[in-house]
Structures are given as C-alpha cells and as structure tokens.
Amino acid sequence: MPEVGYQTVPLTSWTSLAAEAAETNPDLVWPQSPIVFDKMRREDAQVMSVLRAVTLPIRSARWMVDAAGADEEIVRFVAENLGLPIKGTDPTDAGPAPLRTRGRFSWTEHLRLALLELVYGHSFFEQVYDTSDGVRARLQKLAWRPPRTIERVEVAGDGGLVALIQKGTDTREIRIGVERLVAYVNDREGGNWIGQSVLRAAYKNWLLKDRMLRAQALTVERNGLGVPVYTGAEVPEEATLEERKAWETSEKAAGLAIATGFRAGEAAGAAIPNSAKLELMGVTGDLPDTDKPIRYHDEQIARAVLAHFLNLGTETGSWALGSTFADFFTGSLNAVAKHIEDVANQHIVEDLVDINWGPAARAPRLMVEPIGAKAPITAESIARLVQVRALTLDAKLEAYLREVFQLPPADPGTAVPPPPAPAPPVIPEETP
C-alpha cells in the first residue's frame, strides 16, 4: 500500500531546517548550533569529561564482524575492508594482515568521528571506493563532512534523506546523493536530519556556570589585594578660599592617578605628601559564594547524559551508589553503540556487499560486545571451568592466558614436566 501522509515538507534551507528542529533558543538554531556546541566542549572541563565518559567506552569496546549466515568470501572481504576481526575465529586464520595501513579504511578513526553526532546532533560521511584492481570495489575511506560545511539538507516528504548540499569552494554547490551518504543522526524525529545534541539539555547550566566563573574571577581580581584608596593631604591653614579649592582639586587628581596606576609587585610603591594616606581597602561583609552554584551546574551537566557517577565524592551521594549509577550509564552507552551498529550495517556493510555481489547476496553483520558485561578473567574461574570440563586446555588457550596475565611465552625446550598426581587417600575399612 502506498504512503498517503507525510512527515515533513522538503527541507532546502536553514530556515526550514531550524523549523523542523523546533528549536526556540536563537543561539542554538542551525547553523549557529555547531559553533555553540564546539565552544561548550572546548572550553569547559566538565563538558569535555562528560563527552569522554560517553565516547571512550564505545571506542574501546571490541567491534567485530558476525558472519550471520553469509558466504565465507563475503565475510572475509567485509572484515578485511573494515579492518575488524571475524566473530568466533582466530585472527591468524583470516590470512596475513596487511603490512601497511596507510591509505586503508580505519574503523577506529571512523568511529571517533561518527560519535561526534552526540556533540552536533549529526555526523555525515561520503563513501569513497577504490576500483583500481578491476575486480572488487574496496572501501577506501568514509570521508567526514563537517557540520560547518553543510549548506542544507534535502529531505523527502516521508522524512527520508535525499541529498546533502555542501558549501562549494566557489559559487558552485556540492551535492552528495543519499546513495553515497552514511548519516549518523542522534534522536532524529521526522525530517529533522540535523538531530539533537546531547549537550542541548546542559546548555542552560553551562551558560550560567560560565557567567559565574567570570564573576568569580572578577571578584578575586578586584578584591584579592583590595582596592587602593587615596586620602588627600590636609589643606594649609593660611590658604585662601581660592587656594583651598585649587589644593583639593590637585589632591584629587594626584590621588586618582596614584590609585588607578597602583600595581602589586617587587618594585611597587607610591610617594605621597605629608598627612596624605594610601590604603588598600577590602570588601566589608561577605562576598557572594559562587562555589555551590558552580558545583550544582556541573552536576546538572553530568546528569544530562546519565553520568551521575561523575558527581560522586563531592556533595551528591556517595561512592556506595556508584554501581547503581553505572548500570544506568552503561545501559545508555550500549544504546548508543547499538545505534552506531545499525547505521553502519545498513549503509556501510550492506552497501559494500550490494556493490560487489548485488542486493540478493546475504550480508554479514557488524557487531560490538556489550559494554560492561565482560566478566573479569581470574585463575580461580579458569580452574573451575576446566574442572567442570567447560574448557579444554590446548596451546591456543595457554597462549591467550599467558597474554592476559602478562606471563612470558611458553618455551618447550625448558619446560618442566608436571609433578605426579598425589595418591588417593587410603580409607580404612570399617569393622563390623
């Protein structure tokens, strides 16, 4: 049955993009939003800490290619192009690794740039293939298209992406069709292909915190050493009225010059007339406490991405809550990793298979091990698994365990035979 309704009108300008995003803050309306989010992540330690807490576990997770019933040749070809291992196989069984990595696609670098969708709300890539061997089209790179270079996005009525328009180096625009695009968009709704940044909810707290930090620095600067105050010398008793006025005017001008030019340092000093005074006056009363509001806004920035554990140990909760907070956080990380996995399967793996074998061929699947679900390897757990015959000791297992426990490789020439097993204990017979 054909589609009757629509999700959005075709988007062809900044105005329509902003309208589709339903953004009410003028500072965060496209194309201004990437500039603001860049400023947030580059100038605030808490924002950068939050982003690293979200992205680094996903980047360090183990990504691999699952055969998923695909032909062995296709699986090996995809794994080689992505530079990833095949699930359930020994990496050495896939053949020799390439001696050079220059000019080849890097999944690690691609994943780092793909996760920028969390910062800007979107991250677009253009597929580039190498067909020089005349046999297969190999993935040469996925070229990142920075948000600052995007002119507009063309969207169909059903909300599907049509093309990406880049600002040209001259008057000519660059149009990249959807068939060549890989689009990572965070929390896309309808035709909103600019997405929503994870920093959007923290923008208000970041802005208020930034203002308080500036006020705090100004408070220290203005009141750290006190404010110089000059009291003029007394007017001579024999001075006339006109001389008195001239004296007072002269003292005010001289005192103002001394006070405004006063600087602290080893060579600092001032020469004043007899009976004049130069004092460093502090603030009477208490200065406003900006530490608590700044700490509060830091906590809210962390909460925007469920990173509550970043606030533990300050004045919010205790480390006893760490495991509970970590469960929520790792769950959110697995959701983000699953989103990256789905987009990459649809527009990287399947496109690569379609180009070389056609859409009828079965494609393997890109997958990632769940974050936080890996149990630690201990000697006790290995011994127990061997005891119940869940594991079989062999040379590969021994080499792996030596690597995990940072032990030297086995040397057959100096191997010592294991001691004989102890004799079973003798149980005396019971007398009738």
Tab-separated table of C-alpha atoms in Angstrom, residues 95-396:
chain	number	residue	atom	x	y	z
A	95	GLY	CA	45.189	-14.742	6.423
A	96	PRO	CA	48.153	-12.396	6.792
A	97	ALA	CA	47.371	-8.854	7.898
A	98	PRO	CA	48.291	-6.006	5.514
A	99	LEU	CA	51.837	-4.816	6.003
A	100	ARG	CA	50.831	-1.174	5.626
A	101	THR	CA	47.725	0.650	6.840
A	102	ARG	CA	48.298	3.925	5.005
A	103	GLY	CA	45.551	4.616	2.500
A	104	ARG	CA	43.270	1.972	4.026
A	105	PHE	CA	39.990	2.492	5.858
A	106	SER	CA	40.273	2.823	9.647
A	107	TRP	CA	37.250	1.797	11.696
A	108	THR	CA	38.787	3.345	14.826
A	109	GLU	CA	39.041	6.778	13.236
A	110	HIS	CA	35.621	6.466	11.635
A	111	LEU	CA	34.039	5.576	14.985
A	112	ARG	CA	35.627	8.615	16.643
A	113	LEU	CA	34.161	10.936	14.024
A	114	ALA	CA	30.810	9.118	13.969
A	115	LEU	CA	30.396	9.734	17.696
A	116	LEU	CA	30.533	13.469	17.008
A	117	GLU	CA	26.829	13.084	16.303
A	118	LEU	CA	26.484	13.298	20.089
A	119	VAL	CA	28.092	16.750	20.019
A	120	TYR	CA	26.491	18.290	16.928
A	121	GLY	CA	23.421	16.079	16.625
A	122	HIS	CA	24.623	14.647	13.303
A	123	SER	CA	27.712	13.330	11.555
A	124	PHE	CA	27.708	12.775	7.774
A	125	PHE	CA	30.158	10.715	5.705
A	126	GLU	CA	30.662	10.215	1.980
A	127	GLN	CA	31.506	6.740	0.717
A	128	VAL	CA	34.700	6.523	-1.361
A	129	TYR	CA	35.630	3.251	-3.108
A	130	ASP	CA	38.765	2.024	-4.843
A	131	THR	CA	38.159	0.066	-8.062
A	132	SER	CA	41.730	0.061	-9.342
A	133	ASP	CA	42.088	-3.751	-9.314
A	134	GLY	CA	39.124	-4.115	-11.669
A	135	VAL	CA	37.670	-6.990	-9.648
A	136	ARG	CA	36.124	-5.660	-6.461
A	137	ALA	CA	35.193	-2.200	-5.221
A	138	ARG	CA	37.081	-1.784	-1.964
A	139	LEU	CA	36.184	0.721	0.716
A	140	GLN	CA	38.930	3.316	0.543
A	141	LYS	CA	37.514	5.705	3.137
A	142	LEU	CA	34.407	7.269	4.592
A	143	ALA	CA	35.129	10.973	4.178
A	144	TRP	CA	33.705	13.084	7.015
A	145	ARG	CA	31.647	16.113	6.011
A	146	PRO	CA	31.950	18.640	8.897
A	147	PRO	CA	28.744	20.395	10.025
A	148	ARG	CA	30.233	23.826	9.290
A	149	THR	CA	30.455	22.911	5.583
A	150	ILE	CA	26.799	21.877	5.207
A	151	GLU	CA	24.659	24.309	3.280
A	152	ARG	CA	21.343	22.468	3.511
A	153	VAL	CA	19.698	19.050	3.524
A	154	GLU	CA	17.199	17.745	1.006
A	155	VAL	CA	14.501	15.596	2.593
A	156	ALA	CA	11.598	13.706	1.003
A	157	GLY	CA	8.030	14.059	2.170
A	158	ASP	CA	8.200	10.775	4.079
A	159	GLY	CA	11.144	12.128	6.087
A	160	GLY	CA	13.807	10.182	4.183
A	161	LEU	CA	17.133	11.734	3.309
A	162	VAL	CA	17.562	12.722	-0.359
A	163	ALA	CA	20.870	14.587	-0.561
A	164	LEU	CA	23.367	16.685	1.345
A	165	ILE	CA	24.367	20.068	-0.077
A	166	GLN	CA	27.813	21.368	0.857
A	167	LYS	CA	29.147	24.872	0.528
A	168	GLY	CA	31.405	24.946	-2.512
A	169	THR	CA	34.850	26.468	-2.647
A	170	ASP	CA	33.455	28.869	-5.254
A	171	THR	CA	29.906	29.798	-6.185
A	172	ARG	CA	29.129	26.199	-7.137
A	173	GLU	CA	27.405	23.999	-4.556
A	174	ILE	CA	28.369	20.370	-3.976
A	175	ARG	CA	25.503	17.871	-3.945
A	176	ILE	CA	26.021	14.393	-2.451
A	177	GLY	CA	23.180	11.939	-3.054
A	178	VAL	CA	21.855	9.637	-0.366
A	179	GLU	CA	23.257	6.595	-2.194
A	180	ARG	CA	26.760	7.811	-1.270
A	181	LEU	CA	25.993	9.011	2.262
A	182	VAL	CA	26.336	7.468	5.697
A	183	ALA	CA	24.340	9.601	8.138
A	184	TYR	CA	24.577	9.256	11.917
A	185	VAL	CA	21.831	11.409	13.471
A	186	ASN	CA	21.146	11.500	17.206
A	187	ASP	CA	17.476	11.361	18.262
A	188	ARG	CA	16.114	12.077	14.798
A	189	GLU	CA	12.401	12.835	14.641
A	190	GLY	CA	10.605	13.065	11.302
A	191	GLY	CA	12.632	15.016	8.774
A	192	ASN	CA	14.977	16.543	11.359
A	193	TRP	CA	18.267	15.333	9.879
A	194	ILE	CA	20.327	17.787	11.950
A	195	GLY	CA	19.376	15.795	15.062
A	196	GLN	CA	19.762	16.873	18.648
A	197	SER	CA	22.996	17.228	20.575
A	198	VAL	CA	23.360	15.544	23.968
A	199	LEU	CA	24.654	18.911	25.150
A	200	ARG	CA	21.355	20.648	24.370
A	201	ALA	CA	19.832	19.890	27.782
A	202	ALA	CA	23.010	21.098	29.511
A	203	TYR	CA	23.251	24.375	27.601
A	204	LYS	CA	21.435	26.468	30.231
A	205	ASN	CA	23.605	25.132	33.049
A	206	TRP	CA	26.777	25.628	31.016
A	207	LEU	CA	25.820	29.219	30.210
A	208	LEU	CA	25.016	30.138	33.830
A	209	LYS	CA	28.134	28.375	35.069
A	210	ASP	CA	30.265	30.276	32.554
A	211	ARG	CA	28.873	33.584	33.799
A	212	MET	CA	29.501	32.633	37.425
A	213	LEU	CA	33.072	31.640	36.682
A	214	ARG	CA	33.662	35.018	35.078
A	215	ALA	CA	32.119	36.770	38.087
A	216	GLN	CA	34.240	34.649	40.430
A	217	ALA	CA	37.428	35.556	38.563
A	218	LEU	CA	36.454	39.228	38.596
A	219	THR	CA	35.750	39.053	42.336
A	220	VAL	CA	39.183	37.653	43.047
A	221	GLU	CA	40.838	40.139	40.724
A	222	ARG	CA	39.068	43.131	42.216
A	223	ASN	CA	39.181	42.101	45.868
A	224	GLY	CA	42.174	39.812	46.177
A	225	LEU	CA	44.574	42.627	47.110
A	226	GLY	CA	41.997	45.236	47.987
A	227	VAL	CA	41.084	48.480	46.242
A	228	PRO	CA	43.616	51.348	46.589
A	229	VAL	CA	42.000	54.395	48.228
A	230	TYR	CA	43.861	57.727	48.456
A	231	THR	CA	43.103	60.290	51.131
A	232	GLY	CA	44.443	63.747	50.245
A	233	ALA	CA	46.742	65.795	52.463
A	234	GLU	CA	45.253	68.462	54.670
A	235	VAL	CA	44.889	71.971	53.244
A	236	PRO	CA	47.323	74.552	54.763
A	237	GLU	CA	45.595	76.708	57.366
A	238	GLU	CA	46.782	80.001	55.827
A	239	ALA	CA	45.318	79.118	52.384
A	240	THR	CA	42.659	81.353	50.962
A	241	LEU	CA	39.338	80.097	49.625
A	242	GLU	CA	40.629	80.001	46.047
A	243	GLU	CA	43.862	78.276	47.136
A	244	ARG	CA	41.845	75.747	49.160
A	245	LYS	CA	39.721	74.817	46.120
A	246	ALA	CA	42.822	74.535	43.919
A	247	TRP	CA	44.542	72.392	46.577
A	248	GLU	CA	41.608	69.979	46.821
A	249	THR	CA	41.333	69.677	43.033
A	250	SER	CA	45.063	69.000	42.750
A	251	GLU	CA	44.969	66.358	45.509
A	252	LYS	CA	42.030	64.549	43.916
A	253	ALA	CA	43.744	64.410	40.535
A	254	ALA	CA	47.039	63.245	42.033
A	255	GLY	CA	45.310	60.690	44.265
A	256	LEU	CA	43.280	59.295	41.361
A	257	ALA	CA	46.423	58.891	39.268
A	258	ILE	CA	48.177	57.042	42.107
A	259	ALA	CA	45.187	54.776	42.872
A	260	THR	CA	44.460	53.798	39.252
A	261	GLY	CA	48.153	53.255	38.469
A	262	PHE	CA	48.856	51.185	41.563
A	263	ARG	CA	50.133	47.678	40.827
A	264	ALA	CA	51.422	44.907	43.096
A	265	GLY	CA	54.972	43.673	42.647
A	266	GLU	CA	58.509	43.766	43.996
A	267	ALA	CA	59.048	47.330	42.744
A	268	ALA	CA	55.580	48.606	43.697
A	269	GLY	CA	55.341	51.768	45.780
A	270	ALA	CA	53.979	55.290	45.969
A	271	ALA	CA	55.206	58.705	47.175
A	272	ILE	CA	52.535	60.875	48.859
A	273	PRO	CA	52.596	64.219	50.686
A	274	ASN	CA	52.638	64.556	54.463
A	275	SER	CA	49.271	63.774	56.131
A	276	ALA	CA	48.026	62.001	52.968
A	277	LYS	CA	47.049	58.304	53.089
A	278	LEU	CA	47.098	55.416	50.580
A	279	GLU	CA	45.222	52.336	51.815
A	280	LEU	CA	44.190	49.011	50.286
A	281	MET	CA	40.566	48.648	51.305
A	282	GLY	CA	38.883	45.230	51.307
A	283	VAL	CA	35.200	44.452	50.943
A	284	THR	CA	33.143	44.903	54.070
A	285	GLY	CA	30.872	41.913	54.668
A	286	ASP	CA	30.868	38.539	52.923
A	287	LEU	CA	31.447	38.060	49.219
A	288	PRO	CA	28.834	36.022	47.308
A	289	ASP	CA	29.538	32.269	47.394
A	290	THR	CA	29.771	31.068	43.795
A	291	ASP	CA	31.243	27.635	44.559
A	292	LYS	CA	27.910	25.973	45.356
A	293	PRO	CA	26.081	27.218	42.240
A	294	ILE	CA	29.037	26.219	40.041
A	295	ARG	CA	29.062	22.757	41.605
A	296	TYR	CA	25.315	22.472	41.090
A	297	HIS	CA	25.584	23.307	37.398
A	298	ASP	CA	28.419	20.769	36.997
A	299	GLU	CA	26.123	18.135	38.478
A	300	GLN	CA	23.328	19.015	36.061
A	301	ILE	CA	25.694	18.827	33.080
A	302	ALA	CA	26.660	15.283	34.112
A	303	ARG	CA	23.028	14.308	34.632
A	304	ALA	CA	22.190	15.313	31.075
A	305	VAL	CA	23.933	12.123	29.860
A	306	LEU	CA	23.167	9.958	32.937
A	307	ALA	CA	26.794	10.285	34.102
A	308	HIS	CA	25.767	10.719	37.748
A	309	PHE	CA	28.899	8.945	38.941
A	310	LEU	CA	30.978	11.979	37.920
A	311	ASN	CA	29.361	13.828	40.828
A	312	LEU	CA	30.097	11.173	43.441
A	313	GLY	CA	32.565	12.169	46.114
A	314	THR	CA	31.567	15.858	46.058
A	315	GLU	CA	28.364	16.693	47.870
A	316	THR	CA	25.977	14.496	45.907
A	317	GLY	CA	25.580	10.939	47.153
A	318	SER	CA	28.462	8.631	47.979
A	319	TRP	CA	30.613	6.076	46.240
A	320	ALA	CA	28.259	3.359	47.516
A	321	LEU	CA	25.823	4.452	44.787
A	322	GLY	CA	28.440	4.010	42.068
A	323	SER	CA	27.321	0.557	40.931
A	324	THR	CA	23.684	1.641	40.631
A	325	PHE	CA	24.571	4.737	38.628
A	326	ALA	CA	26.998	2.714	36.479
A	327	ASP	CA	24.224	0.313	35.440
A	328	PHE	CA	22.101	3.146	34.061
A	329	PHE	CA	25.104	4.699	32.359
A	330	THR	CA	26.377	1.506	30.705
A	331	GLY	CA	22.837	0.845	29.502
A	332	SER	CA	22.820	4.214	27.749
A	333	LEU	CA	26.249	3.507	26.225
A	334	ASN	CA	25.030	0.193	24.831
A	335	ALA	CA	22.051	2.003	23.281
A	336	VAL	CA	24.377	4.468	21.535
A	337	ALA	CA	26.654	1.641	20.371
A	338	LYS	CA	23.622	-0.225	19.023
A	339	HIS	CA	22.579	2.868	17.072
A	340	ILE	CA	26.069	3.140	15.507
A	341	GLU	CA	25.959	-0.575	14.734
A	342	ASP	CA	22.583	-0.355	12.965
A	343	VAL	CA	23.546	2.616	10.781
A	344	ALA	CA	26.889	1.057	9.838
A	345	ASN	CA	25.237	-2.239	8.890
A	346	GLN	CA	22.678	-0.558	6.645
A	347	HIS	CA	24.889	1.962	4.894
A	348	ILE	CA	28.424	0.550	5.071
A	349	VAL	CA	28.312	-3.256	5.203
A	350	GLU	CA	25.218	-3.784	3.056
A	351	ASP	CA	26.250	-1.129	0.530
A	352	LEU	CA	29.658	-2.798	0.223
A	353	VAL	CA	28.016	-6.175	-0.415
A	354	ASP	CA	25.448	-4.730	-2.854
A	355	ILE	CA	28.134	-3.062	-4.978
A	356	ASN	CA	30.211	-6.241	-5.299
A	357	TRP	CA	27.690	-9.105	-5.160
A	358	GLY	CA	24.293	-7.470	-5.673
A	359	PRO	CA	21.338	-6.983	-3.306
A	360	ALA	CA	20.432	-10.685	-3.423
A	361	ALA	CA	23.607	-11.750	-1.596
A	362	ARG	CA	23.402	-12.237	2.148
A	363	ALA	CA	25.447	-9.686	4.097
A	364	PRO	CA	27.369	-10.208	7.347
A	365	ARG	CA	26.679	-8.036	10.365
A	366	LEU	CA	28.850	-5.555	12.220
A	367	MET	CA	28.510	-6.041	15.981
A	368	VAL	CA	30.019	-4.855	19.244
A	369	GLU	CA	30.436	-6.674	22.532
A	370	PRO	CA	28.090	-5.290	25.217
A	371	ILE	CA	29.814	-2.669	27.334
A	372	GLY	CA	30.125	-3.566	30.999
A	373	ALA	CA	29.071	-7.191	30.517
A	374	LYS	CA	32.541	-8.727	30.293
A	375	ALA	CA	33.400	-10.763	33.376
A	376	PRO	CA	36.975	-10.483	34.721
A	377	ILE	CA	39.278	-13.407	33.998
A	378	THR	CA	40.734	-14.916	37.159
A	379	ALA	CA	42.807	-18.024	37.808
A	380	GLU	CA	40.034	-19.397	40.006
A	381	SER	CA	37.398	-19.039	37.276
A	382	ILE	CA	39.658	-20.717	34.681
A	383	ALA	CA	40.410	-23.604	37.057
A	384	ARG	CA	36.714	-24.069	37.773
A	385	LEU	CA	35.775	-24.078	34.081
A	386	VAL	CA	38.464	-26.675	33.357
A	387	GLN	CA	37.338	-28.749	36.313
A	388	VAL	CA	33.739	-28.937	35.079
A	389	ARG	CA	35.054	-29.549	31.521
A	390	ALA	CA	33.593	-26.325	30.149
A	391	LEU	CA	37.079	-25.516	28.810
A	392	THR	CA	39.639	-27.767	27.153
A	393	LEU	CA	43.294	-26.991	27.702
A	394	ASP	CA	45.165	-26.519	24.438
A	395	ALA	CA	48.070	-24.479	23.086
A	396	LYS	CA	45.910	-21.518	21.974
